[in-house]
């Protein structure tokens, strides 16, 4: 039950009603042509034929070769990681800020933040307390705190209940079985679980479990059943609410069903599979189901569980799984139950960014990692999803979100984000349901820390100097205006370099022209990637989304302004709740065949630029 009572889990909503699958799609996801072009037979199952653009893990890439040589994560400076120190420190400051009223109660009692790039962990900071509250009274919204001497401060190696990050481990185990020929992605689930049938369940595929497109409801109260048999009967009795493949709905039932499937085909319970196939090979010695009592003092406490906010009356939950259903299932479940540390999650992140290998130990092939990061939910815009991993989600990734970013959150306050385009990773673990789940809502700390860490990954100009930068304030806007110019011919052109990353539909870079500096109209332009290719046309005079972390050459003809004065300006807008990395403009020039009308690198011209909301930045 707990996995769906907070705002962040409510964000994983299904649409208001059934949706028809996209034309030519496989169950409303990736098109058959697209899927077929990427997948070939591998041991009777699947292999991704080509890596996604910009994604790490392609066979034979330098990162993978280094990982195969046995290189491990290490601590280092921001500079060694290729990060900007002041912004990295600001990420830690953001995490610390939420120890205070957010807005009324602390968002969490304590947290651990870890961030790195490449093989360098440049930030690993613990703050606040792992154990602070002894009890909570829901009638008065008051808590009883442990005496100061009995509280336990947060440490860098504190173990957390990872909650729904467990789903990632279950998904990895499933993809391993695909590699070995024991499981097929497009096979119906009832091929492996004959009991999983009735009411349309026989149409649900393994892929639909992994991408939350099965049509099953979000949750069921398994903890109300006192026996394993009763719990299973409840699952077998569940019927899809919509036809499989026609809707996206985040559901714990998908991963519980996948757990049973994996246990059936392997003959091992999920906790044994986790240890044998992932944590032991990777040396993740502080990651497991059902941690022993000896771990308790090094584990962050979670909630004081009592009705009505919880389905069970357990008091303070500390060292046992928080999720009621996972607890009822013996602590071992496909959707929740794994405990772990920030360091161990960093090892997992590095493994995936390096194509499935860490310190010489391989747990997945590179093509399988690509499956994890491939969007199978193209029919459901905004709910991008690989196998187990969520993709391109600004609502918790913040400005780290790109079309290739992958991650997940956990209801207890945990999150993991990987960005293959920058080879970076961010882990934020907080005990945000301590003392009670109702004290926090949404993903404000995740977004704030993600925004700051995204800024720590620098954007460099070709010349190494500063460029004009829009900033990344929520709801921000600004203009960069050139002095009035008068082209003599229709051959005049504005040219510059641009780099952008905005939230699609909620942020953009506009290029505008005016005769009087008061009334502005869009100025169409083209852009060309610095890596080459064909020019892209922007007839509406604006560009947004993600530029691929590449500089583009922008060119705008001033044909309509020959022989008359024209004012030109760049305008940045960010209208939504979330922001991207921002917009950069550099080396602005206006020229025609016979003369140079404006050149930003001429001091006299540069001094005449009017900047409102834009600043000069070297990063």
XYZ file of C-alpha atoms in Angstrom:
619
model
C 0.000 0.000 0.000
C 2.664 2.534 0.969
C 4.198 2.676 -2.472
C 1.261 4.717 -3.775
C 0.286 7.170 -1.065
C 2.852 9.920 -1.706
C 2.711 12.569 -4.426
C 5.809 11.260 -6.161
C 4.240 7.856 -6.652
C 0.984 9.462 -7.700
C 2.972 11.128 -10.482
C 3.330 7.660 -11.960
C -0.256 7.908 -13.019
C -1.939 6.132 -15.820
C -3.932 8.245 -18.281
C -7.536 8.973 -17.445
C -8.813 6.144 -19.603
C -7.752 3.459 -22.044
C -5.583 4.471 -24.962
C -5.336 2.738 -28.254
C -1.910 1.376 -29.082
C 0.116 3.442 -31.489
C -0.149 2.344 -35.080
C 2.223 -0.456 -35.845
C 3.296 -0.809 -32.228
C 3.996 -3.856 -30.136
C 1.323 -3.605 -27.454
C 1.357 0.181 -27.543
C 5.107 0.519 -27.104
C 8.058 0.484 -29.460
C 7.122 0.009 -33.109
C 7.654 -3.464 -34.502
C 9.937 -2.076 -37.188
C 11.977 -0.151 -34.637
C 12.155 -3.086 -32.253
C 13.068 -5.498 -35.032
C 15.849 -3.232 -36.218
C 17.402 -3.259 -32.760
C 16.941 -6.822 -31.655
C 18.472 -10.034 -32.976
C 18.449 -13.576 -31.663
C 20.836 -14.231 -28.793
C 20.702 -17.654 -27.236
C 17.123 -17.921 -28.468
C 16.131 -14.638 -26.874
C 17.103 -11.020 -27.630
C 20.089 -8.807 -28.275
C 20.181 -5.140 -29.062
C 21.853 -4.813 -32.433
C 23.025 -1.233 -32.037
C 23.600 1.072 -29.104
C 21.377 4.073 -28.638
C 22.962 7.384 -29.623
C 24.840 8.830 -26.700
C 24.313 5.854 -24.429
C 27.141 4.164 -22.578
C 27.779 0.464 -22.669
C 28.209 -0.173 -26.374
C 30.368 -3.201 -27.004
C 34.036 -2.370 -27.005
C 33.778 1.234 -25.870
C 36.628 2.650 -23.755
C 34.609 2.673 -20.514
C 33.749 -0.996 -20.884
C 37.335 -1.940 -21.696
C 38.546 -0.150 -18.570
C 35.915 -1.904 -16.466
C 36.984 -5.269 -17.823
C 40.524 -4.457 -16.722
C 39.284 -4.419 -13.127
C 39.175 -0.674 -12.442
C 36.978 0.315 -9.528
C 35.294 3.395 -8.156
C 37.533 5.756 -6.221
C 37.172 8.960 -4.271
C 38.569 12.075 -5.878
C 38.164 15.795 -6.298
C 35.575 17.548 -8.394
C 38.292 18.470 -10.862
C 39.400 14.845 -11.178
C 35.794 13.936 -11.966
C 35.465 16.709 -14.544
C 32.965 18.579 -12.364
C 32.679 22.160 -11.125
C 33.354 22.196 -7.387
C 31.153 25.138 -6.400
C 28.101 23.591 -8.031
C 28.899 20.190 -6.581
C 29.059 21.680 -3.102
C 25.801 23.459 -3.814
C 24.206 20.053 -4.441
C 25.184 18.995 -0.919
C 23.866 22.288 0.439
C 20.529 21.672 -1.265
C 20.259 18.234 0.318
C 21.058 19.717 3.733
C 18.440 22.448 3.316
C 15.614 19.913 3.526
C 16.615 18.914 7.066
C 14.696 22.032 8.035
C 11.013 22.935 7.567
C 9.884 21.849 4.097
C 7.676 23.819 4.391
C 6.420 22.879 7.870
C 8.104 19.624 8.865
C 11.572 18.408 7.836
C 11.400 16.528 4.544
C 13.640 13.880 6.099
C 15.438 13.359 9.372
C 18.669 12.695 7.509
C 20.130 11.911 4.131
C 23.169 10.641 2.258
C 24.047 12.181 -1.086
C 26.606 10.633 -3.443
C 27.560 11.914 -6.880
C 30.243 11.051 -9.361
C 31.390 11.054 -12.928
C 33.424 8.390 -14.606
C 35.076 6.323 -11.908
C 35.442 9.220 -9.502
C 33.074 9.777 -6.592
C 33.489 13.490 -5.959
C 30.703 13.951 -3.428
C 29.690 11.596 -0.617
C 28.096 13.388 2.293
C 25.946 12.319 5.239
C 23.733 14.761 7.115
C 21.079 14.730 9.799
C 20.029 11.649 11.752
C 19.352 8.049 10.797
C 17.211 7.505 13.895
C 15.483 10.444 15.565
C 11.800 9.781 16.303
C 10.489 7.159 18.709
C 6.770 7.616 18.197
C 4.145 9.666 16.392
C 0.583 10.677 17.364
C -1.580 11.120 14.279
C -4.379 12.855 16.224
C -2.168 15.753 17.263
C 0.545 15.479 14.594
C 3.115 15.378 17.379
C 6.188 13.221 17.751
C 8.174 11.816 20.607
C 11.863 12.056 19.876
C 14.558 9.812 21.265
C 16.781 11.529 23.841
C 19.778 13.153 22.182
C 22.142 10.464 23.487
C 20.022 7.721 21.881
C 19.700 9.266 18.446
C 21.899 7.887 15.722
C 23.551 10.311 13.297
C 23.481 9.580 9.597
C 26.738 8.132 8.236
C 28.048 7.709 4.722
C 27.636 3.936 5.056
C 24.147 4.011 6.604
C 21.942 1.259 5.210
C 18.578 2.339 3.794
C 15.367 0.560 2.961
C 15.564 1.182 -0.795
C 11.819 0.610 -1.324
C 10.968 0.685 -5.044
C 14.614 0.762 -6.129
C 14.120 -2.964 -5.525
C 12.260 -3.017 -8.861
C 15.537 -2.302 -10.649
C 17.194 -5.364 -9.166
C 14.233 -7.548 -10.114
C 14.416 -6.180 -13.656
C 18.148 -6.890 -13.909
C 17.536 -10.465 -12.826
C 14.868 -10.822 -15.509
C 17.151 -9.528 -18.249
C 19.855 -11.959 -17.116
C 17.412 -14.804 -17.676
C 16.700 -13.427 -21.150
C 20.398 -13.556 -21.933
C 20.500 -17.188 -20.908
C 17.570 -18.200 -23.043
C 15.255 -18.959 -20.139
C 12.901 -16.020 -20.631
C 11.501 -14.187 -23.643
C 10.627 -10.530 -23.542
C 7.520 -10.781 -25.696
C 6.288 -14.067 -24.275
C 3.003 -14.152 -22.334
C 3.543 -14.393 -18.597
C 1.308 -17.446 -18.324
C 3.818 -19.447 -20.375
C 5.947 -19.458 -17.217
C 3.179 -18.964 -14.627
C 0.126 -20.944 -15.779
C -1.827 -19.616 -12.788
C -1.471 -16.078 -14.131
C -4.548 -16.107 -16.332
C -8.161 -15.072 -16.501
C -9.911 -11.829 -17.371
C -7.310 -10.960 -20.008
C -4.198 -11.635 -17.895
C -3.175 -14.315 -20.377
C -2.448 -11.498 -22.851
C 0.077 -9.778 -20.558
C 3.695 -10.137 -21.695
C 6.941 -10.047 -19.762
C 7.745 -6.695 -21.367
C 4.480 -5.231 -20.155
C 5.321 -6.193 -16.571
C 8.703 -4.495 -16.905
C 7.293 -1.321 -18.478
C 4.095 -1.012 -16.411
C 1.809 -1.399 -19.414
C 0.054 -4.582 -18.263
C -3.217 -2.857 -17.417
C -3.118 -4.226 -13.859
C -4.150 -1.953 -11.010
C -1.479 -0.229 -8.980
C -1.718 -2.221 -5.801
C -3.572 -4.835 -3.760
C -3.585 -5.376 0.050
C -1.696 -8.670 0.264
C -0.935 -7.926 3.932
C -4.582 -8.619 4.710
C -3.992 -12.287 3.910
C -2.415 -14.301 6.722
C -1.008 -17.085 4.518
C 1.118 -17.319 1.414
C -1.644 -19.278 -0.262
C -4.127 -16.498 0.402
C -1.736 -13.898 -0.985
C -1.246 -15.902 -4.163
C -4.984 -16.389 -4.586
C -5.373 -12.630 -4.408
C -2.825 -12.161 -7.198
C -4.326 -14.885 -9.378
C -7.747 -13.265 -8.947
C -6.606 -9.815 -10.112
C -7.924 -8.819 -13.546
C -6.521 -6.105 -15.824
C -8.420 -2.836 -15.543
C -7.625 -2.048 -19.195
C -6.489 -4.189 -22.089
C -2.756 -4.974 -21.773
C -0.635 -2.572 -23.795
C -3.231 0.210 -23.945
C -2.327 2.156 -20.811
C 0.638 3.059 -18.629
C 0.044 2.548 -14.916
C 2.818 2.138 -12.386
C 2.003 -1.036 -10.473
C 3.652 -3.061 -7.741
C 1.706 -6.070 -9.012
C 3.831 -6.149 -12.152
C 7.021 -6.749 -10.209
C 5.424 -9.158 -7.749
C 4.284 -11.251 -10.706
C 7.767 -11.003 -12.212
C 9.252 -12.198 -8.912
C 7.068 -15.316 -8.973
C 7.990 -15.919 -12.595
C 11.722 -15.696 -11.864
C 11.448 -17.982 -8.865
C 9.521 -20.500 -10.949
C 11.974 -20.676 -13.861
C 15.139 -20.634 -11.721
C 14.053 -22.710 -8.737
C 15.541 -20.089 -6.387
C 13.959 -17.407 -4.243
C 14.516 -13.796 -5.209
C 16.858 -13.053 -2.298
C 19.165 -15.896 -3.351
C 19.070 -14.736 -6.974
C 19.959 -11.203 -5.898
C 22.957 -12.387 -3.918
C 24.248 -14.940 -6.401
C 23.701 -12.959 -9.598
C 24.262 -9.317 -8.644
C 25.495 -8.358 -5.198
C 28.146 -11.041 -4.644
C 29.772 -10.704 -8.099
C 29.851 -6.908 -7.794
C 31.014 -6.854 -4.183
C 27.865 -5.087 -2.992
C 28.178 -6.563 0.494
C 25.788 -4.117 2.156
C 22.869 -4.797 -0.190
C 20.363 -7.549 0.580
C 16.852 -8.499 1.583
C 16.039 -8.965 5.295
C 19.183 -7.458 6.849
C 20.325 -9.212 10.027
C 19.734 -7.728 13.465
C 23.442 -6.833 13.655
C 22.857 -4.222 10.910
C 20.105 -2.416 12.815
C 22.145 0.360 14.431
C 23.674 1.149 11.067
C 20.285 1.318 9.346
C 18.046 4.364 8.884
C 14.688 4.080 10.638
C 11.536 4.590 8.629
C 7.949 5.057 9.743
C 5.911 4.740 12.885
C 3.265 2.536 11.304
C -0.242 2.695 12.658
C -3.674 2.891 11.059
C -5.112 4.839 9.384
C -2.027 6.005 7.483
C -0.627 2.469 7.399
C -2.298 -0.823 6.708
C -0.462 -2.407 9.664
C 0.118 -1.472 13.305
C 3.863 -2.094 13.765
C 5.084 0.951 15.653
C 8.524 2.250 14.682
C 9.842 0.300 11.698
C 13.603 0.064 11.940
C 15.724 -2.610 10.301
C 12.689 -4.289 8.715
C 11.090 -3.532 5.379
C 8.728 -0.583 5.449
C 6.354 -1.651 2.654
C 3.400 -3.471 4.160
C 3.031 -5.939 1.312
C 6.739 -6.747 1.193
C 6.632 -7.292 4.960
C 3.670 -9.650 4.592
C 5.537 -11.526 1.849
C 8.361 -12.303 4.279
C 10.512 -9.301 3.418
C 11.360 -10.661 -0.054
C 9.343 -9.129 -2.859
C 9.884 -8.020 -6.431
C 8.652 -4.493 -5.828
C 10.244 -3.618 -2.444
C 12.390 -5.069 0.305
C 16.026 -4.559 -0.716
C 18.253 -2.635 1.715
C 21.523 -1.024 0.646
C 24.001 1.838 0.888
C 24.857 4.763 -1.351
C 28.255 3.247 -2.168
C 26.718 -0.040 -3.292
C 24.271 1.818 -5.510
C 27.207 3.723 -7.007
C 28.787 0.372 -7.873
C 25.553 -0.637 -9.604
C 25.445 2.677 -11.456
C 29.024 2.292 -12.633
C 28.317 -1.281 -13.721
C 25.464 -0.186 -15.949
C 27.274 2.847 -17.350
C 30.141 0.511 -18.270
C 27.938 -1.912 -20.158
C 27.222 -4.438 -17.403
C 30.689 -4.987 -15.948
C 32.514 -3.758 -12.824
C 36.015 -4.552 -11.610
C 36.305 -7.310 -14.185
C 33.001 -8.972 -13.179
C 30.257 -9.013 -15.785
C 26.600 -9.363 -14.821
C 25.036 -8.273 -18.137
C 26.088 -7.959 -21.747
C 26.241 -4.433 -23.204
C 23.264 -5.137 -25.468
C 21.202 -6.111 -22.447
C 22.075 -2.861 -20.700
C 20.786 -1.054 -23.777
C 17.471 -2.839 -23.327
C 17.256 -1.402 -19.824
C 17.716 2.099 -21.247
C 15.554 1.735 -24.394
C 12.196 3.509 -24.307
C 9.509 0.878 -24.907
C 6.689 3.284 -24.025
C 6.751 5.545 -27.065
C 2.954 5.283 -27.245
C 2.714 6.977 -23.835
C 4.578 10.313 -24.071
C 5.894 11.454 -20.721
C 5.991 7.919 -19.328
C 9.242 6.886 -21.020
C 10.303 3.522 -19.682
C 12.994 0.960 -20.336
C 13.035 -2.483 -18.778
C 12.556 -1.563 -15.138
C 14.171 1.856 -15.493
C 12.275 5.109 -15.879
C 13.672 7.457 -18.508
C 13.696 11.252 -18.962
C 11.681 12.137 -15.831
C 12.182 15.749 -14.773
C 9.810 15.306 -11.812
C 12.616 13.721 -9.786
C 15.716 13.861 -12.001
C 15.515 17.626 -12.302
C 17.944 19.003 -14.858
C 19.748 15.643 -14.970
C 16.867 14.426 -17.133
C 17.824 13.764 -20.752
C 16.363 11.332 -23.298
C 19.029 8.865 -22.122
C 18.840 9.429 -18.355
C 17.591 6.417 -16.405
C 16.600 6.010 -12.808
C 13.996 5.260 -10.177
C 12.695 6.458 -6.847
C 11.653 4.691 -3.652
C 8.805 5.691 -1.364
C 11.052 5.806 1.722
C 12.947 8.736 0.181
C 15.501 7.052 -2.065
C 16.484 7.774 -5.666
C 19.069 6.855 -8.278
C 19.751 8.702 -11.554
C 22.207 7.707 -14.287
C 23.080 9.976 -17.218
C 25.023 8.108 -19.905
C 25.375 11.310 -21.952
C 27.678 12.746 -19.264
C 28.821 9.451 -17.706
C 27.537 10.698 -14.369
C 25.369 9.364 -11.545
C 23.536 10.792 -8.550
C 22.221 8.955 -5.501
C 20.089 10.606 -2.836
C 18.955 8.465 0.084
C 16.750 9.984 2.757
C 14.528 8.569 5.498
C 11.640 10.787 4.446
C 8.882 8.638 5.986
C 10.511 8.964 9.425
C 8.396 9.490 11.492
C 5.390 9.421 9.129
C 4.671 9.466 5.397
C 2.332 12.456 5.647
C 5.138 14.836 6.615
C 6.411 15.049 3.079
C 5.091 15.088 -0.450
C 6.642 15.310 -3.873
C 10.314 15.138 -4.827
C 11.595 18.604 -3.979
C 15.003 17.496 -2.592
C 15.618 15.165 -5.540
C 14.863 17.943 -8.019
C 16.929 20.554 -6.178
C 19.955 18.295 -5.810
C 19.586 17.047 -9.398
C 19.506 20.615 -10.722
C 22.674 21.560 -8.866
C 24.513 18.416 -9.870
C 23.519 18.930 -13.506
C 25.089 22.386 -13.314
C 28.269 20.792 -11.933
C 28.771 19.042 -15.286
C 30.317 21.938 -17.227
C 29.449 23.177 -20.695
C 32.643 24.352 -22.395
C 32.956 26.646 -25.376
C 35.273 25.894 -28.274
C 37.489 28.848 -27.334
C 37.468 27.993 -23.625
C 36.056 31.333 -22.537
C 32.662 32.375 -21.210
C 29.373 32.318 -23.092
C 26.041 33.953 -22.415
C 23.998 31.715 -20.099
C 20.254 31.847 -19.441
C 20.389 30.232 -16.001
C 18.010 27.515 -14.849
C 15.520 29.178 -12.563
C 12.038 27.707 -12.442
C 9.671 30.090 -14.197
C 12.618 32.204 -15.286
C 12.912 34.246 -18.432
C 15.378 36.688 -19.897
C 16.484 38.522 -22.999
C 19.791 39.124 -24.713
C 19.392 42.100 -27.058
C 21.798 43.362 -29.720
C 22.071 47.065 -30.632
C 19.991 48.171 -33.646
C 21.627 47.301 -36.946
C 20.895 48.260 -40.563
C 21.801 45.595 -43.137
C 22.599 47.020 -46.562
C 21.694 43.869 -48.488
C 19.342 40.905 -48.320
C 22.376 38.659 -47.856
C 22.885 39.687 -44.223
C 22.990 36.831 -41.717
C 23.028 36.449 -37.960
C 25.300 33.610 -36.873
C 26.229 32.251 -33.461
C 26.782 29.071 -31.493
C 23.950 27.767 -29.302
C 23.561 24.970 -26.733
C 20.245 24.184 -25.122
C 18.500 21.842 -22.719
C 14.950 22.774 -21.756
C 11.914 20.807 -20.612
C 10.003 19.869 -23.784
C 6.954 22.087 -24.138
C 7.859 24.114 -21.057
C 11.016 25.942 -22.050
C 12.590 27.317 -25.215
C 15.104 29.634 -26.835
C 13.423 32.223 -29.056
C 15.096 34.380 -31.698
C 13.139 37.547 -32.387
C 13.337 40.717 -34.501
C 11.764 44.160 -34.168
C 11.683 47.445 -36.040
C 11.264 49.578 -32.926
C 12.552 47.450 -30.039
C 9.031 47.242 -28.621
C 7.023 44.880 -30.837
C 8.793 41.598 -31.565
C 8.215 38.855 -34.117
C 9.794 35.394 -34.493
C 12.867 35.177 -36.700
C 13.224 31.763 -38.418
C 16.624 30.106 -38.270
C 18.503 26.887 -38.927
C 20.901 24.980 -36.706
C 23.690 22.568 -37.570
C 25.277 20.196 -35.063
C 28.966 20.695 -34.369
C 29.440 17.054 -35.311
C 27.993 17.672 -38.779
C 24.935 16.339 -40.528
C 22.042 18.176 -42.143
C 20.750 21.560 -40.980
C 17.517 21.623 -38.981
C 14.869 24.211 -39.764
C 13.100 26.211 -37.018
C 10.470 28.229 -38.904
C 8.777 29.418 -35.707
C 11.983 31.035 -34.489
C 12.312 28.864 -31.396
C 14.032 25.690 -30.307
C 13.644 23.608 -27.162
C 14.129 20.180 -25.653
C 17.556 18.601 -25.617
C 20.372 19.489 -28.016
C 22.354 16.325 -27.335
C 24.908 18.177 -25.171
C 26.353 19.509 -28.405
C 26.975 23.022 -29.626
C 25.026 23.943 -32.747
C 25.765 26.615 -35.314
C 22.749 28.891 -35.656
C 22.132 30.946 -38.794
C 19.245 33.342 -39.431
C 18.832 35.241 -42.736
C 17.893 38.917 -42.383
C 16.485 39.151 -45.908
C 13.362 41.055 -44.866
C 15.400 43.737 -43.119
C 17.593 44.945 -45.974
C 17.952 48.729 -45.911
C 16.128 49.272 -42.618
C 17.044 49.125 -38.945
C 16.410 45.911 -37.064
C 16.650 44.993 -33.417
C 17.585 41.352 -32.693
C 17.266 39.480 -29.426
C 17.479 36.032 -27.898
C 14.763 35.217 -25.367
C 14.752 32.292 -22.970
C 11.589 31.056 -21.278
C 10.979 28.410 -18.614
C 7.272 28.205 -17.879
C 6.785 24.900 -16.045
C 7.559 23.386 -12.651
C 10.853 21.923 -13.843
C 13.865 23.182 -15.752
C 16.597 21.768 -17.906
C 20.278 22.648 -17.890
C 19.570 25.962 -19.635
C 20.630 27.760 -22.803
C 24.015 29.106 -23.914
C 24.670 31.587 -26.729
C 28.201 32.314 -27.921
C 30.171 34.179 -30.608
C 27.268 36.251 -31.928
C 27.925 37.907 -35.298
C 25.863 39.745 -37.896
C 27.520 40.036 -41.283
C 26.899 40.548 -44.975
C 29.295 39.923 -47.854
C 30.958 43.333 -47.752
C 31.077 44.098 -44.037
C 30.767 42.893 -40.470
C 27.841 44.637 -38.806
C 28.277 43.195 -35.310
C 30.815 40.928 -33.654
C 30.538 39.954 -30.015
C 34.310 39.468 -29.799
C 34.831 43.175 -30.558
C 34.804 44.977 -27.187
C 32.867 47.959 -28.496
C 30.105 45.701 -29.828
C 30.058 43.475 -26.761
C 29.536 46.503 -24.507
C 26.315 47.333 -26.366
C 24.597 44.012 -25.664
C 21.721 44.419 -23.218
C 21.385 41.365 -20.972
C 18.339 40.845 -18.756
C 18.397 37.546 -16.889
C 21.444 36.296 -18.826
C 24.976 36.180 -17.426
C 28.438 35.382 -18.718
C 29.504 31.907 -17.600
C 32.498 29.652 -18.168
C 30.558 26.559 -17.062
